[in-house]
Short mmCIF file of C-alpha atoms in Angstrom, two decimals:
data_model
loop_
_atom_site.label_atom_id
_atom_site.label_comp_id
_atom_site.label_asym_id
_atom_site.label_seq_id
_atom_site.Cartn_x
_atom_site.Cartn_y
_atom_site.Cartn_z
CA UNK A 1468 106.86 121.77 105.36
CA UNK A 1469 107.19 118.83 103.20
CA UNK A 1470 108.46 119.42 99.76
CA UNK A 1471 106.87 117.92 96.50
CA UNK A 1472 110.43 116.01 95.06
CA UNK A 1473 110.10 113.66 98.11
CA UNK A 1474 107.39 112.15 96.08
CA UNK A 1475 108.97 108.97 95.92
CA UNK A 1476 106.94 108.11 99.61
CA UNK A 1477 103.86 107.97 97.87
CA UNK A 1478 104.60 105.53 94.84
CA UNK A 1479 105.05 102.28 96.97
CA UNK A 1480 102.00 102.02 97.00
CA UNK A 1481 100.61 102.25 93.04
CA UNK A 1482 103.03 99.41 92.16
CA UNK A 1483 102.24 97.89 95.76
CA UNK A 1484 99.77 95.04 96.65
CA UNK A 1485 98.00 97.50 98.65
CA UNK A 1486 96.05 99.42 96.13
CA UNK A 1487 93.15 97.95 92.59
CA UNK A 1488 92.39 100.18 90.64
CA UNK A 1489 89.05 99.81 91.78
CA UNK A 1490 87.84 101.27 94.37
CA UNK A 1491 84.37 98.54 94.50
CA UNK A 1492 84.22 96.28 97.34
CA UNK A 1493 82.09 93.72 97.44
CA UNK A 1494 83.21 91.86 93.98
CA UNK A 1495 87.06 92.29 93.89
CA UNK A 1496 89.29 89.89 92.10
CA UNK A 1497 92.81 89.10 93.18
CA UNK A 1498 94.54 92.42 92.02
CA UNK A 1499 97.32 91.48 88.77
CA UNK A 1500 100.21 92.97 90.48
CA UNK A 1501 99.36 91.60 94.36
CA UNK A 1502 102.95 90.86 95.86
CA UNK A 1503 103.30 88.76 98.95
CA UNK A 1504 103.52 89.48 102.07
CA UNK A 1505 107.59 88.72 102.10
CA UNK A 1506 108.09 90.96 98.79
CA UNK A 1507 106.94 94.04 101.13
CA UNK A 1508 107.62 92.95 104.79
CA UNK A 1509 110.91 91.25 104.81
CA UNK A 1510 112.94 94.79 105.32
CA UNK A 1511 111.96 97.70 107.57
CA UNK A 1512 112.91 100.42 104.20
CA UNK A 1513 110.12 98.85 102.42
CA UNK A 1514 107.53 97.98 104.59
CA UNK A 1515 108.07 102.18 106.28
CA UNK A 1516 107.57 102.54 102.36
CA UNK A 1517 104.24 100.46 102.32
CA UNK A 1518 102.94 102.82 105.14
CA UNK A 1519 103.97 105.88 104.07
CA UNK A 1520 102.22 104.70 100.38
CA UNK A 1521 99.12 103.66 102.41
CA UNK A 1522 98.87 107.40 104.23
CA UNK A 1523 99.54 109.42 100.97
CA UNK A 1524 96.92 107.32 98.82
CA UNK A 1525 94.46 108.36 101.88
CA UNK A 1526 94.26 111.80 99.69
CA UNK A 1527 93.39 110.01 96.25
CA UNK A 1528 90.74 107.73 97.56
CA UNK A 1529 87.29 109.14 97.22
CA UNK A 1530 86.07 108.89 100.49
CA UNK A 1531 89.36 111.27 102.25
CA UNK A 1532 90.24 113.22 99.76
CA UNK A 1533 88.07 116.29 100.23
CA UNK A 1534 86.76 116.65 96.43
CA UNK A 1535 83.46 115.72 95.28
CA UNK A 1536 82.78 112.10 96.29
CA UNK A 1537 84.15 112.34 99.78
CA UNK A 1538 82.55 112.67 103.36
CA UNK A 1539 83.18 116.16 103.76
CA UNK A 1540 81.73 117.45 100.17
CA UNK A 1541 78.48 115.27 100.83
CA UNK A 1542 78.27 115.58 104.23
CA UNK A 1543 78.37 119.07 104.10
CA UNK A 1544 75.93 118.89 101.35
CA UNK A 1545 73.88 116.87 103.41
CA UNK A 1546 73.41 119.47 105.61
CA UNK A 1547 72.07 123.28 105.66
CA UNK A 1548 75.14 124.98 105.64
CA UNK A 1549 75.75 124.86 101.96
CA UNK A 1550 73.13 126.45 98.70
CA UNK A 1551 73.78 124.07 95.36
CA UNK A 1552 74.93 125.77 92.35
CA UNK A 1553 74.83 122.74 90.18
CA UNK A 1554 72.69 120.82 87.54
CA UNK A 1555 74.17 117.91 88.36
CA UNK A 1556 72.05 115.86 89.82
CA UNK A 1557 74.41 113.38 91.68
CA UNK A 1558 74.73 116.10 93.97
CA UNK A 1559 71.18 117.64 93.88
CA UNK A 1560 70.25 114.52 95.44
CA UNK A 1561 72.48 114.86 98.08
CA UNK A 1562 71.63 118.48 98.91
CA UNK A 1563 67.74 117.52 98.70
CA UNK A 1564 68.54 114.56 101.38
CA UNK A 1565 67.02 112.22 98.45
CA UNK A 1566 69.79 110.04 97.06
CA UNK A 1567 68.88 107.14 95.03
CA UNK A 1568 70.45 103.70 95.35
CA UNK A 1569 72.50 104.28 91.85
CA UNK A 1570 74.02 107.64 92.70
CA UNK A 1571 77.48 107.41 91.43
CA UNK A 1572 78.95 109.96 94.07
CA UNK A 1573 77.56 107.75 96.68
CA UNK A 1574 78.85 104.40 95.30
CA UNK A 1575 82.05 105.93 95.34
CA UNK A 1576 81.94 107.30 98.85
CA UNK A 1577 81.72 103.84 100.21
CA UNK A 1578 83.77 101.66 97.76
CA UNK A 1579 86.71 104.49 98.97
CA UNK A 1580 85.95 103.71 102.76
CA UNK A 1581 86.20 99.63 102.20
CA UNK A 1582 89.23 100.90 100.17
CA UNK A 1583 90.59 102.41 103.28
CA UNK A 1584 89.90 99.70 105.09
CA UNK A 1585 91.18 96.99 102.86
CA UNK A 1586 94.90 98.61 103.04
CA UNK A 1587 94.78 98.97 107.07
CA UNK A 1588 93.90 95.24 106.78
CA UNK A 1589 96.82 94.24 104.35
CA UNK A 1590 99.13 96.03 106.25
CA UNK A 1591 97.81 94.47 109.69
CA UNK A 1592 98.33 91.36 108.17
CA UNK A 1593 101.73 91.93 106.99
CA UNK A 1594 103.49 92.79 109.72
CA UNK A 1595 101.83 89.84 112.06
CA UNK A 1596 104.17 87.32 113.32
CA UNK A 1597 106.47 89.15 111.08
CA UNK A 1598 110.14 88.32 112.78
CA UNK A 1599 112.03 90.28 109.65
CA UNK A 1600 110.90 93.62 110.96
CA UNK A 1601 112.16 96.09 113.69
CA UNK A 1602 109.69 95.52 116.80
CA UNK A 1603 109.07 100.14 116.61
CA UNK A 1604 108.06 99.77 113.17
CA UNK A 1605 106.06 96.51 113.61
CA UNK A 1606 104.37 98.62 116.35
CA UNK A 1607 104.24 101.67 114.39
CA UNK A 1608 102.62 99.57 111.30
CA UNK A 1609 99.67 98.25 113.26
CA UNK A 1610 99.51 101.25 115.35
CA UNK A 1611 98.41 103.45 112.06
CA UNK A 1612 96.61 100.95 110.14
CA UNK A 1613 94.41 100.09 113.39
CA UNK A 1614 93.98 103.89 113.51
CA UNK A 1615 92.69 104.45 109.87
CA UNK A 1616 90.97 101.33 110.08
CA UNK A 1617 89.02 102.76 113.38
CA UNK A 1618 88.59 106.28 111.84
CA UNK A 1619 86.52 104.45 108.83
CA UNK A 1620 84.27 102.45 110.30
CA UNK A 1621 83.09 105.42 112.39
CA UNK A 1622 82.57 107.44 109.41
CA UNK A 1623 80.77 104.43 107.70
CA UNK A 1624 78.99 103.70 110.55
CA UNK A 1625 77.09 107.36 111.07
CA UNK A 1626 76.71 107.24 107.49
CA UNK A 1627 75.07 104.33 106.30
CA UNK A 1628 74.36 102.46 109.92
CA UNK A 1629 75.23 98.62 110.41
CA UNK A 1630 77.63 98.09 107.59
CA UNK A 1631 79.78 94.61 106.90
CA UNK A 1632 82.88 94.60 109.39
CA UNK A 1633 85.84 93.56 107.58
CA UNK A 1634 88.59 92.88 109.44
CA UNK A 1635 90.96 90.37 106.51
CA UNK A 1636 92.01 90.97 102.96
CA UNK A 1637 90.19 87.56 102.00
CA UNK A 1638 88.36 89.02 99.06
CA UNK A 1639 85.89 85.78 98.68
CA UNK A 1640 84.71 85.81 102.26
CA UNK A 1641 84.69 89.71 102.15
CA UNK A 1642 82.21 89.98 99.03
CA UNK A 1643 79.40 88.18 101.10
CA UNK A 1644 79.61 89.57 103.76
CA UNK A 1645 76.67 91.11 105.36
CA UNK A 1646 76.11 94.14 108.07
CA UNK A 1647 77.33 93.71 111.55
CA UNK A 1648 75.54 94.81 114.41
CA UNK A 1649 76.46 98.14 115.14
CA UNK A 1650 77.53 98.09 118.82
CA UNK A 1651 79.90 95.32 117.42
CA UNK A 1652 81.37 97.63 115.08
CA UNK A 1653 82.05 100.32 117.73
CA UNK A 1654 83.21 97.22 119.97
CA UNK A 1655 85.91 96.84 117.54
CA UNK A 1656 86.49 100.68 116.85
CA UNK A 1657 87.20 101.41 120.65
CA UNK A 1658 89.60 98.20 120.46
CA UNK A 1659 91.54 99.39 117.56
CA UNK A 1660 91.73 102.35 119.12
CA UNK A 1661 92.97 101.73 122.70
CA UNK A 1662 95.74 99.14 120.86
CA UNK A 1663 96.81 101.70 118.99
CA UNK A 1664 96.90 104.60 121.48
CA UNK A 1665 99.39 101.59 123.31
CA UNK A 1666 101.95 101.42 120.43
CA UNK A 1667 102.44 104.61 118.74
CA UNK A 1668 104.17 107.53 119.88
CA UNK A 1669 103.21 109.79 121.66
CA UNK A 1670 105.01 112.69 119.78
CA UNK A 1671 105.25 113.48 115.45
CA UNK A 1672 108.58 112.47 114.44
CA UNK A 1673 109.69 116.13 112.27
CA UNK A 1674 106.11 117.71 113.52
CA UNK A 1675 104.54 115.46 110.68
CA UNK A 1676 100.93 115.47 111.40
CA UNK A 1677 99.86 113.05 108.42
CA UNK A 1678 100.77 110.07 110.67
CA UNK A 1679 98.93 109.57 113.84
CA UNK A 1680 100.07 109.15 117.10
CA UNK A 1681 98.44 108.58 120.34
CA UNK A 1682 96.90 111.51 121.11
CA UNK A 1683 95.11 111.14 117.83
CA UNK A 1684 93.98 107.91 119.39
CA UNK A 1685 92.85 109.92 122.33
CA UNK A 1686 90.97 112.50 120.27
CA UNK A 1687 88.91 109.69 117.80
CA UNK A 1688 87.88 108.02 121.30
CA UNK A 1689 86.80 110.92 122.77
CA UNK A 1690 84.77 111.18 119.62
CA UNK A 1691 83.24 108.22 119.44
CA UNK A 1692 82.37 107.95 123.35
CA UNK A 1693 80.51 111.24 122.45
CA UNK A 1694 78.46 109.51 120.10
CA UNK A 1695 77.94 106.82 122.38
CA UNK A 1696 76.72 108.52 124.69
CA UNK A 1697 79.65 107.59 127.37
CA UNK A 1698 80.24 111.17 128.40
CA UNK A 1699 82.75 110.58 131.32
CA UNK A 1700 84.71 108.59 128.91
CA UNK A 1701 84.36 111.49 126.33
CA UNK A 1702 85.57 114.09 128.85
CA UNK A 1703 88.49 111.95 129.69
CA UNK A 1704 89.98 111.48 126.94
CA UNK A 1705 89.63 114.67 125.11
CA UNK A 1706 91.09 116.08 128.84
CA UNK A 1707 94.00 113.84 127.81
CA UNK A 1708 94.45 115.62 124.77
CA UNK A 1709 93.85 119.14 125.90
CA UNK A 1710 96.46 118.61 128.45
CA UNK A 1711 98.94 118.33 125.75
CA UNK A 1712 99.85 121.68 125.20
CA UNK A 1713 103.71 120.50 124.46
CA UNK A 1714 101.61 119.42 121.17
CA UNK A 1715 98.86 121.29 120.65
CA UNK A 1716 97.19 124.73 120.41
CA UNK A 1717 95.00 127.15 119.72
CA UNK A 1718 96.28 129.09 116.70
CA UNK A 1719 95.65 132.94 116.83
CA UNK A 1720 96.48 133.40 113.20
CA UNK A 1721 93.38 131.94 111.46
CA UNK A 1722 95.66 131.86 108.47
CA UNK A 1723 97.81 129.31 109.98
CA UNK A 1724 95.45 126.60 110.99
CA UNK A 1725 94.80 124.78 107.89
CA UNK A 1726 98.55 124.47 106.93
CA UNK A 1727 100.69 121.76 106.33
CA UNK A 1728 101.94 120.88 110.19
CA UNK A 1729 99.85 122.89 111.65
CA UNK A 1730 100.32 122.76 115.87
CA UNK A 1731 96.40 123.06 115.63
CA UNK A 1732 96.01 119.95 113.71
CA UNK A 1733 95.86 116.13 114.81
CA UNK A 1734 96.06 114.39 112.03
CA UNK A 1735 96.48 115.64 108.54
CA UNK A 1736 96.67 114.26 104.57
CA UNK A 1737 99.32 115.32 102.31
CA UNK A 1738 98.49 116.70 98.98
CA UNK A 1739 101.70 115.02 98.22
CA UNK A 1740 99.47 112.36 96.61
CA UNK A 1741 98.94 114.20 93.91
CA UNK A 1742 102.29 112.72 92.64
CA UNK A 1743 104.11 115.66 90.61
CA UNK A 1744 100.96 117.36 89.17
CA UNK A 1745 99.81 119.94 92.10
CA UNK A 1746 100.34 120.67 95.75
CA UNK A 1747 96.80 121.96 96.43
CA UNK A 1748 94.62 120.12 98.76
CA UNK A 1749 91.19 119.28 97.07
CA UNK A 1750 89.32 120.56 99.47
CA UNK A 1751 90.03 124.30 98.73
CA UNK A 1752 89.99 123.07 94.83
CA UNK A 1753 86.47 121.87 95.38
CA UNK A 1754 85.11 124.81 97.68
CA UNK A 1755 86.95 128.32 96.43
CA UNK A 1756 85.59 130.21 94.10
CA UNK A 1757 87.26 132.40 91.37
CA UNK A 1758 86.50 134.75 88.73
CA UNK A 1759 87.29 131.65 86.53
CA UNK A 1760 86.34 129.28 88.53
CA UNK A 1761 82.91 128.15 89.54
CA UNK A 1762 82.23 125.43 92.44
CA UNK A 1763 78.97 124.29 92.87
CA UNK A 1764 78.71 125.33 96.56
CA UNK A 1765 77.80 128.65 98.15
CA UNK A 1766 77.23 129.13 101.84
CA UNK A 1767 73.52 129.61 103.11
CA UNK A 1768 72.22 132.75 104.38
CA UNK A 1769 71.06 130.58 107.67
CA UNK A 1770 74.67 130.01 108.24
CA UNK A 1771 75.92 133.03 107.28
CA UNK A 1772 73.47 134.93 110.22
CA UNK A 1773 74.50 132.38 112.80
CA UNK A 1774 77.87 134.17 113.69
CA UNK A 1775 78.21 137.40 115.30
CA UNK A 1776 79.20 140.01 112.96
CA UNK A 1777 82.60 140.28 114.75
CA UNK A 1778 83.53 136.73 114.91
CA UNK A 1779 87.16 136.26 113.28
CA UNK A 1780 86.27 132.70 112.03
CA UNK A 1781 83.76 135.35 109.54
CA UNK A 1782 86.31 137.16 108.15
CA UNK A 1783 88.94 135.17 107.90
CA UNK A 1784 87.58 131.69 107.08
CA UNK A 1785 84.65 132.72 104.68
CA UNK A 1786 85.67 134.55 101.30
CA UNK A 1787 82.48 136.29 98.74
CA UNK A 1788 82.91 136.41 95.16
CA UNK A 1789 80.00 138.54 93.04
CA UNK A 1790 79.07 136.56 89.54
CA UNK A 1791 75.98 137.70 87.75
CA UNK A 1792 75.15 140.13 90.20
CA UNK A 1793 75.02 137.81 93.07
CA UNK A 1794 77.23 137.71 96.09
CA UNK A 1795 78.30 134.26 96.92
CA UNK A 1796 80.39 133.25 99.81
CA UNK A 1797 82.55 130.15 100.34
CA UNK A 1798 84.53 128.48 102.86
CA UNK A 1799 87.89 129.97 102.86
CA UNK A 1800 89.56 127.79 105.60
CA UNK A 1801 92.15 126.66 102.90
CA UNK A 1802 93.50 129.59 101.06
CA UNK A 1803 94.97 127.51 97.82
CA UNK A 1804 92.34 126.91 94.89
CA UNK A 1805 94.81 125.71 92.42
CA UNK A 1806 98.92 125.34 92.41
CA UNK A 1807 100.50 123.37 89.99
CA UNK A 1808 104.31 123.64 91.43
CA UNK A 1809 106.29 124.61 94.21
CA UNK A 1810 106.45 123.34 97.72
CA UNK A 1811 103.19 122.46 99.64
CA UNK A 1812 101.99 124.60 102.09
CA UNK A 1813 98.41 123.52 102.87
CA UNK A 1814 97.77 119.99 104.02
CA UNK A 1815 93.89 118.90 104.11
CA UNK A 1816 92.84 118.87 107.82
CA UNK A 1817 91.45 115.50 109.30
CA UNK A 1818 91.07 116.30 112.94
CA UNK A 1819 92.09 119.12 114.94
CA UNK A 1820 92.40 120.55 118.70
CA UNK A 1821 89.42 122.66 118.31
CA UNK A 1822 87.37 120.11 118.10
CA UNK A 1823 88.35 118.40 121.49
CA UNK A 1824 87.31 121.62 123.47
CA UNK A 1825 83.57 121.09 121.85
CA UNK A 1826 83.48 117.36 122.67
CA UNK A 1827 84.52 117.62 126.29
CA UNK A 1828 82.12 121.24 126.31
CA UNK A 1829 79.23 118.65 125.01
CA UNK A 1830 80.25 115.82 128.05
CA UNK A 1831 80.73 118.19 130.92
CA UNK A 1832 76.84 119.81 129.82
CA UNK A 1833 75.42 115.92 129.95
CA UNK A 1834 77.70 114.95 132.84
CA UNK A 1835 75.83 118.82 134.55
CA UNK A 1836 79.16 120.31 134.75
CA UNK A 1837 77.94 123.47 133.43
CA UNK A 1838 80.40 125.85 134.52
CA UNK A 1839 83.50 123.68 132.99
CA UNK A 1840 80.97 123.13 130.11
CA UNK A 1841 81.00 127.11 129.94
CA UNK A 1842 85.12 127.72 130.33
CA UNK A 1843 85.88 125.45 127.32
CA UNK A 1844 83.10 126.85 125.07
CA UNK A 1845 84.51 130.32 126.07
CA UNK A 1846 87.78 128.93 124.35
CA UNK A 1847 86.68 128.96 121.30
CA UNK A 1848 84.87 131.66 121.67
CA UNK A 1849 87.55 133.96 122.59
CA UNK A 1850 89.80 132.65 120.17
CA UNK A 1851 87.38 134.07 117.57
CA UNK A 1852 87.14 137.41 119.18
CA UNK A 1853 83.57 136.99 120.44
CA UNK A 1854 82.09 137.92 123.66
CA UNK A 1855 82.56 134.68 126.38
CA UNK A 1856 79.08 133.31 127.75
CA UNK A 1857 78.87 134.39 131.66
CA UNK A 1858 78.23 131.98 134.00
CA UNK A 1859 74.41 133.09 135.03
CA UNK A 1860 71.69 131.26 136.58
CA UNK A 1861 70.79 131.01 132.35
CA UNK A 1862 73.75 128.92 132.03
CA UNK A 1863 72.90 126.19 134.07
CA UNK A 1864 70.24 125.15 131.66
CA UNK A 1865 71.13 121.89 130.42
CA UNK A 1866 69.28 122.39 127.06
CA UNK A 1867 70.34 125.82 126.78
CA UNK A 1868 74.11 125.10 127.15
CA UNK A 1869 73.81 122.05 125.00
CA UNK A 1870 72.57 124.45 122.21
CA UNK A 1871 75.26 126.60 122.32
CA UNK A 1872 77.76 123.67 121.98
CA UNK A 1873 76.18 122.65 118.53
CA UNK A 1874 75.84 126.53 117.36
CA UNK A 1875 79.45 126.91 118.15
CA UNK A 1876 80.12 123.46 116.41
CA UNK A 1877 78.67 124.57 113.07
CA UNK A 1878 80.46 128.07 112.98
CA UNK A 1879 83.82 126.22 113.90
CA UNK A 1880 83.65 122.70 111.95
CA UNK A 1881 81.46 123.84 109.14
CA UNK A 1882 83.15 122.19 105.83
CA UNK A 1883 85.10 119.83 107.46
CA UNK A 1884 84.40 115.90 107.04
CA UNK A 1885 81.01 116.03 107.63
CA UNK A 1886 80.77 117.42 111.04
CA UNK A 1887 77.22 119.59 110.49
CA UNK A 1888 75.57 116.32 109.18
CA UNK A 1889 76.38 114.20 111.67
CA UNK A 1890 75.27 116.20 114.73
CA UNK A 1891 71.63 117.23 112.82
CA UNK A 1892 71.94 113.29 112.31
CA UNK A 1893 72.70 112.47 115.94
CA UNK A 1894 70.16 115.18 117.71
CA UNK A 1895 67.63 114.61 114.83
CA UNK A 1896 67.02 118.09 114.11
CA UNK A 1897 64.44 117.46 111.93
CA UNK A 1898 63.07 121.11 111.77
CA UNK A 1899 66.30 122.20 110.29
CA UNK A 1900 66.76 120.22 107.94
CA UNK A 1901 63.05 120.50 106.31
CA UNK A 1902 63.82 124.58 106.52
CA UNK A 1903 66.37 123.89 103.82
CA UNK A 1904 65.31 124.31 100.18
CA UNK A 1905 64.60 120.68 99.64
CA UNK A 1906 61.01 119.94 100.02
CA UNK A 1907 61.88 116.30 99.20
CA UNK A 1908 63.08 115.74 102.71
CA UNK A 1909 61.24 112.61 104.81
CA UNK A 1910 63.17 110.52 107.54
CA UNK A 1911 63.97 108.11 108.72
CA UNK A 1912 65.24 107.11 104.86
CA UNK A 1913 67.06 110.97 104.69
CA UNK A 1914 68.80 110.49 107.80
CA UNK A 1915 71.20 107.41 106.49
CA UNK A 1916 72.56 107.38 103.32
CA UNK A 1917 71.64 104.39 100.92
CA UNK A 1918 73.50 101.37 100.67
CA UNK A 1919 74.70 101.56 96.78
CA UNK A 1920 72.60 98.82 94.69
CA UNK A 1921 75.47 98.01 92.50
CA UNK A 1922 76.77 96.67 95.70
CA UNK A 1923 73.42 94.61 96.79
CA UNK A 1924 73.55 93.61 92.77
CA UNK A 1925 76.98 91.78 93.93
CA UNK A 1926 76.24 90.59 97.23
CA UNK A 1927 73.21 89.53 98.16
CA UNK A 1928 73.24 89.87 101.80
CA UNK A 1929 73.23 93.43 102.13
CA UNK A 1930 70.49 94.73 102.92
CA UNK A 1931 69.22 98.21 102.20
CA UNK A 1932 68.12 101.15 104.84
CA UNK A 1933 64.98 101.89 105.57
CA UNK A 1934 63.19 103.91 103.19
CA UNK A 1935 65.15 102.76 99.74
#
């Protein structure tokens, strides 16, 4: 557990070149207190400091942070696991899968990605050619900034489609830039990724889970193979991380998974970002309700009814409140809705080992593996107290098995960075979507989000998805 006085970590970076207080990307001037490269980089104390600053502003940046404006709120709103209790209609939009080019919320779900981005670039390029720095923290450096830098695009990419590719901090090139093909931009994904899986470690030094190491690495490749389509490679590399049970497991205790250094988490955010105002993680400030306090999402009835009634995930990751008569349940994976002191004891989950069991579930059902597609869907499954799947004649149906990968997806990755959306996205399940309450639902134009005009108002060589 990491204890909120060792706050000085996350300050580097406010008084740091690596953060504007602006968060838009395509028109950014030089930022007022941008140091040089040798200001930051010429010890390894500060330039451990610059990193460290870099990971920790990950959880104030719209697009990470779990609240309102970031992939997992819209995503999940996005999707049909969520009812909206809200008026406001820069999230109506969302939840209706009809987002207009000036929704706020959206603008500032991709000006926080390019954020993102823009510090894993200043760091790369601080620490190249850099002789003043300790080779394991020169690795270490690049190593994490490649990863962040890899775990955006994707996230852009399955968002909005072909996006600009920015791989420098040169703000005048950067603002014109225009979309990149989109095999290019998982070209450089992969690459990021297998560099990065060659220099970090392949251990957490403490059991700190908010920086990434190599099975991370492993687990965002298996990942992104997935959605490639390159299931051997998918298989193989969440195998790698599966393997790693000196790392990794399957938590019993529900209650244990979502906290801070969890041995069921990959890669985590500290709510240490907060600075010295509150050690809750956003996401269970944006998602648990109280008697006092009202967030604008409920879960649906449709995804309510998809678990059996004795699945542990039911009762212990999804809470009801009654107001005005009405029973409304939320997410309940973080237990924390508001702390204001103390030591932190949730830490907002980015990736964890669950997932890797679905991906390589998902691969061995393409690759016809059905029976090894069965055993690791039967994990899950029997970690949430539910009957296993029995390896019938049934069960060698490719369709069949491939349907109870994505059912057991949603029940297990349901509120978590956008998961639900982007497999309705990937399999175009069309049919569930247009059940939702949103009668304003059309594709393709529903299935990407819009590229924000504020940003085509800048740059003139974006251009917009279809539809807008």
């Amino acid at each position: 557990m990491k204890i909120i006085s060792n706050i000085s970590k996350c300050i580097i970076v406010i008084g740091c070149f690596l953060i504007w207080s602006c968060e838009d990307f395509v028109e950014v001037e030089t930022p007022d207190y941008f140091l040089t490269t040798q200001n930051v980089y010429n010890n390894d104390e500060s330039a451990d400091r610059a990193l460290r600053g870099m990971l920790n502003q990950l959880f104030n940046i719209s697009f990470a942070n779990g609240s309102y404006q970031s992939v997992s709120f819209l995503g999940g709103l996005s999707a049909d696991n969520y009812d909206l209790y809200s008026n406001s209609q820069e999230l109506i939009s969302f939840y209706y899968n009809n987002i207009p080019v000036n929704n706020n919320n959206n603008l500032s779900l991709w000006s926080g990605a390019y954020n993102a981005i823009y510090q894993s670039n200043a760091l790369l390029e601080g620490v190249r050619d850099n002789s003043d720095l300790s080779t394991a923290l020169v690795n270490k450096i690049e190593g994490v900034s490649r990863f962040v830098r890899a775990f955006t695009y994707f996230h852009l990419l399955n968002l909005y489609d072909e996006v600009p590719l920015i791989l420098t901090t040169d703000y005048q090139s950067n603002a014109l830039a225009s979309e990149t093909d989109r095999q290019e931009i998982y070209n450089q994904i992969i690459l990021d990724l297998e560099t990065a899986s060659e220099l970090l470690s392949d251990s957490y030094a403490d059991n700190d889970r908010t920086v990434p190491n190599t099975y991370a690495c492993y687990a965002l490749l298996a990942r992104v193979h997935l959605f490639l389509e390159n299931y051997q490679a998918a298989e193989d590399y969440s195998s790698l991380v599966i393997q790693a049970s000196d790392q990794y497991t399957l938590l019993s205790d529900f209650d244990m998974v979502f906290l801070a250094d969890s041995e069921e988490a990959i890669w985590q955010i500290s709510p240490i970002g907060w600075g010295t105002s509150f050690t809750h993680t956003r996401d269970g400030n944006a998602l648990i309700k109280t008697p006092t306090v009202s967030t604008p999402l409920a879960l649906s009835r449709n995804f309510l009814e998809s678990y059996d009634p004795t699945d542990l995930r039911l009762e212990n990751w999804v809470d009801y409140i009654i107001q005005n008569e009405d029973t409304l349940f939320y997410p309940y994976k973080y237990k924390i809705q508001y702390e204001n002191s103390g030591e932190i004891t949730e830490y907002s989950m980015v990736m964890r080992f669950a997932e890797q069991y679905l991906i390589r579930a998902e691969a061995r059902t393409m690759l016809s593996k059905f029976a090894q597609a069965i055993e690791d869907i039967n994990t899950i499954r029997e970690r949430s107290g539910i009957s296993p799947i029995s390896n019938t004649e049934d069960s060698h149906n490719q369709d069949l098995i491939l349907q109870l990968v994505i059912n057991e997806r949603r029940k297990e990755l349901f509120s978590e960075w956008g998961h639900r959306w982007f497999d309705l996205v990937r399999f175009e399940m069309l049919e569930e979507l247009s059940e939702k309450n949103n009668s304003e639902f059309s594709t393709p134009r529903s299935l990407l989000f819009p590229i924000p005009d504020s940003e085509r108002e800048r740059n003139p060589n974006l251009n917009q998805n279809p539809g807008y």
